[in-house]
Coordinates of C-alpha atoms in Angstrom, one line a residue:
M109 CA 19.1 4.7 -20.4
A110 CA 21.0 5.4 -17.1
H111 CA 23.8 8.4 -17.2
L112 CA 27.0 6.8 -18.7
D113 CA 29.9 7.5 -16.5
E114 CA 33.6 7.5 -17.9
T115 CA 33.6 3.8 -17.2
L116 CA 30.3 2.9 -18.8
T117 CA 31.1 4.9 -21.6
M118 CA 34.5 2.8 -22.1
L119 CA 32.5 -0.5 -21.5
K120 CA 30.1 0.7 -24.1
E121 CA 32.4 1.7 -26.7
L122 CA 34.3 -1.5 -26.3
T123 CA 31.3 -3.8 -26.6
D124 CA 29.5 -2.0 -29.4
A125 CA 32.8 -2.3 -31.2
R126 CA 32.6 -5.4 -33.9
G127 CA 35.2 -8.0 -34.1
I128 CA 35.2 -11.5 -34.7
P129 CA 38.4 -13.6 -34.7
G130 CA 40.7 -12.3 -37.7
N131 CA 38.8 -8.6 -38.1
E132 CA 39.4 -7.2 -34.4
R133 CA 40.7 -3.7 -35.8
E134 CA 37.9 -2.0 -34.6
A135 CA 37.7 -3.2 -31.1
R136 CA 41.8 -2.9 -31.0
E137 CA 41.1 1.1 -32.0
V138 CA 39.0 1.4 -29.1
M139 CA 41.3 -0.3 -26.6
K140 CA 44.1 1.5 -27.8
K141 CA 42.3 4.8 -27.4
Y142 CA 41.5 4.2 -23.6
I143 CA 45.0 2.5 -22.7
E144 CA 47.2 4.7 -24.6
P145 CA 47.4 7.5 -22.0
Y146 CA 48.6 5.1 -19.3
A147 CA 51.2 3.2 -21.4
D148 CA 54.7 4.0 -21.9
E149 CA 54.9 2.3 -25.3
I150 CA 52.4 0.6 -27.8
T151 CA 53.2 -2.2 -30.2
T152 CA 51.4 -4.9 -31.8
D153 CA 52.3 -8.6 -32.7
G154 CA 52.5 -9.9 -36.3
L155 CA 48.8 -11.0 -36.0
G156 CA 47.4 -7.8 -34.4
S157 CA 47.1 -8.4 -30.8
L158 CA 47.5 -4.8 -29.0
I159 CA 50.5 -4.7 -26.3
A160 CA 50.7 -1.8 -24.3
K161 CA 53.8 -1.6 -22.1
K162 CA 54.0 0.3 -18.6
T163 CA 57.5 0.3 -16.9
G164 CA 57.3 0.3 -12.9
K165 CA 61.1 -0.8 -12.5
E166 CA 63.3 -1.1 -15.3
G167 CA 64.5 -4.7 -15.6
G168 CA 62.0 -6.2 -13.1
P169 CA 60.0 -9.0 -13.7
K170 CA 57.5 -9.0 -16.8
I171 CA 53.8 -9.3 -15.7
M172 CA 51.1 -9.8 -18.7
V173 CA 47.5 -9.2 -18.2
A174 CA 45.8 -10.2 -21.3
G175 CA 42.0 -9.7 -22.2
H176 CA 40.9 -11.0 -25.9
L177 CA 39.6 -8.3 -28.5
D178 CA 37.8 -10.9 -30.5
E179 CA 33.9 -12.1 -30.0
V180 CA 32.0 -14.7 -31.4
G181 CA 30.4 -14.2 -34.8
F182 CA 30.1 -15.6 -38.4
M183 CA 31.9 -15.2 -41.8
L184 CA 30.0 -15.2 -44.8
T185 CA 30.9 -17.9 -47.3
Q186 CA 28.4 -17.9 -50.2
I187 CA 25.8 -15.9 -51.6
D188 CA 23.1 -17.8 -53.5
D189 CA 21.5 -16.7 -56.8
K190 CA 18.5 -15.5 -54.8
G191 CA 20.6 -12.9 -52.6
F192 CA 20.6 -15.2 -49.5
L193 CA 24.0 -15.5 -47.3
R194 CA 25.5 -18.8 -46.1
F195 CA 27.9 -18.3 -43.5
Q196 CA 30.5 -20.2 -41.2
P197 CA 30.3 -19.8 -37.2
V198 CA 33.4 -18.2 -36.1
G199 CA 33.8 -19.3 -32.2
G200 CA 31.3 -21.5 -30.4
W201 CA 27.6 -21.3 -31.3
W202 CA 24.7 -23.2 -30.0
G203 CA 22.0 -23.2 -32.7
Q204 CA 19.2 -22.5 -30.7
V205 CA 20.2 -19.1 -29.6
M206 CA 20.7 -17.8 -33.5
L207 CA 17.4 -18.1 -35.2
A208 CA 15.7 -14.9 -36.0
Q209 CA 18.4 -12.8 -34.6
R210 CA 19.6 -9.6 -36.1
V211 CA 22.9 -9.3 -37.4
T212 CA 25.5 -7.0 -39.2
I213 CA 27.5 -7.6 -42.4
I214 CA 30.5 -5.3 -42.3
T215 CA 31.5 -4.8 -46.2
K216 CA 33.8 -2.5 -47.8
K217 CA 30.8 -0.2 -48.7
G218 CA 29.4 0.0 -45.2
D219 CA 27.1 -2.0 -43.0
V220 CA 24.5 -4.0 -44.1
I221 CA 21.5 -5.3 -41.8
G222 CA 20.6 -9.0 -41.9
I223 CA 18.4 -11.4 -40.1
I224 CA 19.1 -15.2 -39.6
G225 CA 16.3 -16.7 -41.4
S226 CA 13.7 -19.4 -40.1
K227 CA 10.5 -20.7 -41.0
P228 CA 7.4 -19.6 -39.4
P229 CA 5.8 -22.4 -37.4
H230 CA 2.6 -22.7 -39.6
V231 CA 4.6 -24.6 -42.2
L232 CA 6.1 -26.7 -39.9
S233 CA 5.1 -30.4 -38.8
A234 CA 4.8 -31.3 -35.1
E235 CA 7.8 -33.2 -35.6
A236 CA 9.8 -30.6 -36.9
R237 CA 9.0 -28.0 -34.2
K238 CA 10.5 -30.1 -31.7
K239 CA 13.9 -30.3 -33.6
P240 CA 16.5 -27.6 -33.2
V241 CA 17.6 -26.5 -36.8
D242 CA 21.3 -27.4 -37.8
I243 CA 23.6 -24.2 -38.1
K244 CA 24.3 -25.3 -41.4
D245 CA 20.9 -25.3 -42.9
M246 CA 20.5 -21.5 -41.6
F247 CA 21.1 -18.4 -43.8
I248 CA 21.0 -14.8 -43.4
D249 CA 18.5 -12.3 -45.4
I250 CA 19.5 -9.0 -46.1
G251 CA 16.6 -8.1 -47.9
A252 CA 18.2 -8.6 -51.3
S253 CA 16.6 -10.1 -54.5
S254 CA 19.6 -11.8 -56.1
R255 CA 23.5 -12.3 -56.0
E256 CA 24.2 -9.5 -58.0
E257 CA 22.0 -7.1 -55.9
A258 CA 23.7 -8.2 -52.7
M259 CA 27.2 -7.6 -54.7
E260 CA 26.1 -4.1 -55.4
W261 CA 25.7 -3.4 -51.6
G262 CA 29.5 -4.4 -51.3
V263 CA 28.6 -7.9 -49.7
R264 CA 31.4 -10.4 -50.4
P265 CA 32.3 -14.0 -49.1
G266 CA 34.8 -13.6 -46.3
D267 CA 32.9 -10.4 -45.0
M268 CA 32.6 -10.3 -41.1
V269 CA 29.0 -11.0 -39.5
V270 CA 28.4 -9.6 -35.9
P271 CA 25.5 -10.2 -33.5
Y272 CA 23.7 -6.8 -33.2
F273 CA 23.0 -5.6 -29.8
E274 CA 23.6 -2.2 -28.0
F275 CA 24.9 -1.8 -24.7
T276 CA 22.5 -1.2 -21.9
V277 CA 22.4 -0.4 -18.2
M278 CA 19.7 -2.5 -16.4
N279 CA 17.1 -1.3 -13.9
N280 CA 19.6 -2.5 -11.4
E281 CA 22.6 -0.2 -12.6
K282 CA 25.1 -3.0 -11.4
M283 CA 24.0 -5.2 -13.9
L284 CA 25.1 -4.7 -17.5
L285 CA 23.9 -6.1 -20.8
A286 CA 26.1 -6.5 -24.1
K287 CA 27.2 -8.1 -26.9
A288 CA 30.9 -9.3 -26.7
W289 CA 31.5 -9.2 -22.9
D290 CA 33.6 -12.4 -24.0
N291 CA 35.8 -10.7 -23.9
R292 CA 35.6 -7.0 -24.0
I293 CA 35.5 -7.1 -20.1
G294 CA 38.9 -8.4 -20.5
C295 CA 40.3 -5.6 -22.4
A296 CA 38.4 -3.2 -20.2
I297 CA 40.3 -4.7 -16.9
A298 CA 43.6 -4.5 -19.0
I299 CA 43.0 -0.9 -19.5
D300 CA 41.9 -0.2 -15.8
V301 CA 44.9 -2.0 -14.3
L302 CA 47.2 0.2 -16.3
K303 CA 45.2 3.2 -15.2
Q304 CA 45.2 2.4 -11.3
L305 CA 49.0 1.8 -11.9
K306 CA 49.6 5.3 -13.6
D307 CA 51.1 7.0 -10.7
A308 CA 51.9 4.1 -8.3
E309 CA 54.9 2.2 -7.3
H310 CA 55.5 -1.2 -8.9
P311 CA 58.4 -3.4 -8.8
N312 CA 57.8 -4.6 -12.3
V313 CA 57.1 -4.2 -16.0
V314 CA 53.5 -4.2 -16.8
Y315 CA 51.8 -5.2 -20.0
G316 CA 48.1 -5.0 -21.0
V317 CA 47.4 -6.9 -23.9
G318 CA 44.3 -7.0 -26.1
C319 CA 44.9 -10.8 -27.9
V320 CA 43.2 -11.6 -31.3
Q321 CA 41.7 -14.9 -32.3
E322 CA 41.1 -16.4 -28.7
E323 CA 37.7 -18.1 -29.7
V324 CA 39.2 -19.9 -32.8
G325 CA 42.0 -21.7 -30.7
L326 CA 43.9 -19.1 -28.0
R327 CA 46.1 -18.0 -31.0
G328 CA 46.9 -14.2 -30.4
A329 CA 47.9 -15.0 -26.9
R330 CA 50.7 -17.4 -28.2
T331 CA 52.1 -14.6 -30.4
A332 CA 51.6 -11.9 -28.0
A333 CA 53.4 -14.2 -25.0
T334 CA 56.2 -15.0 -27.6
K335 CA 56.9 -11.1 -28.2
I336 CA 56.7 -9.9 -24.6
Q337 CA 58.2 -13.6 -22.7
P338 CA 56.3 -12.8 -19.3
D339 CA 57.4 -13.9 -16.2
I340 CA 54.1 -14.0 -14.9
G341 CA 50.5 -14.4 -16.8
F342 CA 47.1 -13.2 -16.3
A343 CA 44.3 -14.2 -18.7
V344 CA 41.2 -12.1 -17.8
D345 CA 38.1 -13.3 -19.3
V346 CA 34.1 -14.1 -18.5
G347 CA 33.3 -17.6 -17.0
I348 CA 30.2 -19.1 -16.4
A349 CA 27.4 -17.7 -14.0
G350 CA 25.7 -20.7 -12.3
D351 CA 23.0 -18.1 -10.8
T352 CA 20.3 -18.9 -13.2
P353 CA 17.5 -21.3 -13.4
G354 CA 18.3 -24.8 -14.7
I355 CA 22.3 -24.4 -13.8
S356 CA 23.1 -26.9 -10.9
E357 CA 25.8 -25.8 -8.5
K358 CA 27.6 -29.0 -9.7
E359 CA 27.5 -27.4 -13.4
A360 CA 28.6 -24.0 -12.4
M361 CA 29.0 -22.7 -8.7
S362 CA 29.4 -19.0 -9.5
K363 CA 27.3 -16.0 -8.7
M364 CA 27.3 -12.7 -10.2
G365 CA 28.3 -10.0 -7.9
K366 CA 30.4 -12.3 -5.6
G367 CA 33.7 -11.2 -7.0
P368 CA 36.2 -12.6 -9.7
Q369 CA 36.5 -16.1 -10.1
I370 CA 39.9 -17.8 -9.5
V371 CA 39.8 -20.5 -12.4
L372 CA 41.6 -23.7 -10.8
Y373 CA 41.4 -25.8 -13.9
D374 CA 40.2 -25.8 -17.3
A375 CA 40.6 -27.9 -20.7
S376 CA 43.6 -25.7 -21.6
M377 CA 45.6 -25.4 -18.0
V378 CA 45.9 -26.9 -14.9
S379 CA 46.3 -23.3 -12.8
H380 CA 49.8 -22.5 -11.3
K381 CA 49.3 -23.2 -7.8
G382 CA 51.9 -21.0 -6.2
L383 CA 50.3 -18.1 -8.3
R384 CA 47.1 -19.2 -7.4
D385 CA 47.9 -19.2 -3.5
F386 CA 49.5 -15.9 -3.9
V387 CA 46.4 -14.1 -5.4
T388 CA 43.8 -15.5 -3.1
D389 CA 46.3 -14.6 -0.2
V390 CA 46.3 -10.8 -1.4
A391 CA 42.7 -11.1 -1.9
D392 CA 42.2 -12.4 2.1
E393 CA 44.6 -9.7 3.2
L394 CA 42.3 -6.9 1.6
S395 CA 39.1 -8.6 2.2
I396 CA 38.4 -8.8 -2.0
P397 CA 35.6 -11.2 -2.3
Y398 CA 36.3 -13.9 -5.1
Q399 CA 35.1 -17.4 -5.8
Y400 CA 36.7 -20.5 -7.3
D401 CA 35.7 -22.3 -10.6
A402 CA 36.6 -25.1 -12.6
I403 CA 35.4 -25.5 -16.2
P404 CA 35.8 -28.9 -17.8
G405 CA 35.5 -27.8 -21.2
G406 CA 36.7 -24.5 -23.0
G407 CA 40.1 -22.5 -21.9
T408 CA 41.3 -18.9 -21.7
D409 CA 44.5 -17.3 -23.0
A410 CA 46.3 -18.3 -20.2
G411 CA 46.3 -22.1 -21.7
T412 CA 48.7 -20.7 -24.2
I413 CA 50.5 -18.3 -22.2
H414 CA 51.7 -20.7 -19.9
L415 CA 53.2 -22.7 -22.6
T416 CA 55.6 -19.8 -24.0
H417 CA 59.3 -20.1 -23.9
N418 CA 60.3 -21.5 -20.7
G419 CA 56.9 -21.9 -19.1
V420 CA 55.2 -19.3 -17.6
P421 CA 53.4 -19.5 -14.2
A422 CA 49.7 -18.2 -15.1
L423 CA 46.1 -18.2 -13.9
A424 CA 43.1 -17.2 -15.4
I425 CA 41.0 -14.3 -13.4
C426 CA 37.3 -14.3 -14.8
I427 CA 34.0 -12.7 -14.2
A428 CA 31.0 -14.7 -13.8
T429 CA 28.7 -13.8 -17.0
R430 CA 25.3 -15.1 -18.0
Y431 CA 24.3 -16.0 -21.6
I432 CA 27.8 -15.8 -23.0
H433 CA 28.1 -16.6 -26.8
S434 CA 24.9 -15.4 -27.5
H435 CA 23.6 -11.9 -29.0
A436 CA 23.6 -10.4 -25.5
A437 CA 25.2 -11.4 -22.0
M438 CA 25.0 -9.9 -18.5
L439 CA 27.5 -9.2 -16.1
H440 CA 27.7 -7.5 -12.7
R441 CA 30.1 -4.1 -12.2
D442 CA 31.1 -5.1 -9.0
D443 CA 33.1 -8.2 -10.5
F444 CA 34.8 -5.8 -12.9
E445 CA 35.9 -3.3 -10.4
N446 CA 37.1 -6.2 -7.7
S447 CA 38.9 -7.8 -10.6
V448 CA 40.9 -4.8 -11.2
K449 CA 41.3 -4.1 -7.6
L450 CA 42.7 -7.5 -6.7
I451 CA 45.1 -7.7 -9.9
V452 CA 46.5 -4.3 -9.1
E453 CA 47.3 -5.3 -5.7
V454 CA 48.9 -8.1 -7.0
I455 CA 51.2 -6.7 -9.3
K456 CA 52.3 -4.0 -6.5
R457 CA 53.4 -7.3 -4.5
L458 CA 55.4 -9.1 -7.5
D459 CA 59.1 -8.0 -7.1
R460 CA 61.7 -10.2 -8.8
E461 CA 62.3 -12.2 -5.5
T462 CA 58.6 -13.1 -5.1
V463 CA 58.3 -14.0 -8.6
D464 CA 61.5 -16.4 -8.3
K465 CA 60.1 -18.0 -5.4
L466 CA 56.6 -18.3 -6.9
T467 CA 58.2 -20.3 -10.2
F468 CA 59.3 -23.2 -8.1
D469 CA 56.4 -23.4 -5.5

């Protein structure tokens, strides 16, 4: 594996951490470790979202930069008498990326390795081979011979089940492969934004946030934004990379390495026009590459942030990522670095007068 510099070490620790919605503690602890040196104060909301505050100017506008801590995974719901486990997807899964994949069950007695079971082709009819297996018909095999044995190992209904995959730097060292890019990359952006602002002047108060439970309905962003009451909100998340075989430009235009995505529209939000234009003007001024995206389905934490208290001008800035909501996804390091650079430069320009003017654009 390539030498891991400071940034890659952080990205590895963030993505290797396990945290499905409602079980984000491990990911939150990693984010806290990395963001704490740059924050004046660290708090959480009642659901467990991490809120790191950095004051540039006392009483200045409040700027929220939110990634989400949770990743898609599964929750164990039943143990049958032969020791096989039934489960519930937590977050959006497509059945075809799940069979025969290794998973980790996190129990109170430690980790248990499992595999999502599948029938060998030898016993399938020609018809059956053509049909995808329904998620409800899948099971996890942990090598237990009975319910009692599984329970002896600490396995219980409600346990978190996480895809197993280790952070990997590809031959092209800008290409990074990992589980949970959705959305530990957003958490990494929030960390690095605070890091870049450490000794910089900024006319506002910045909140770097790791929200919980995004994959099940943008829940933590609602409670965190209610606590913060921001004047401006940025959700940093992954977007779709449309640069692999079989995806047309009409379905997804973005390409890895071509800069952060400025999301114009998704199912959760029409992006705020004034804020969007302000961000792209800053990018143009500093020659930071960016691309536009519109996502007909799905949404980001900006969807709930913009509906908090009086309404908050908000924008989603995303990283074009391949193979999200599967065991491993791929993104480009330049897009991460350019997103951080763009958000930092935008924050430096968001004084009270600019924010007040933006709100009514």
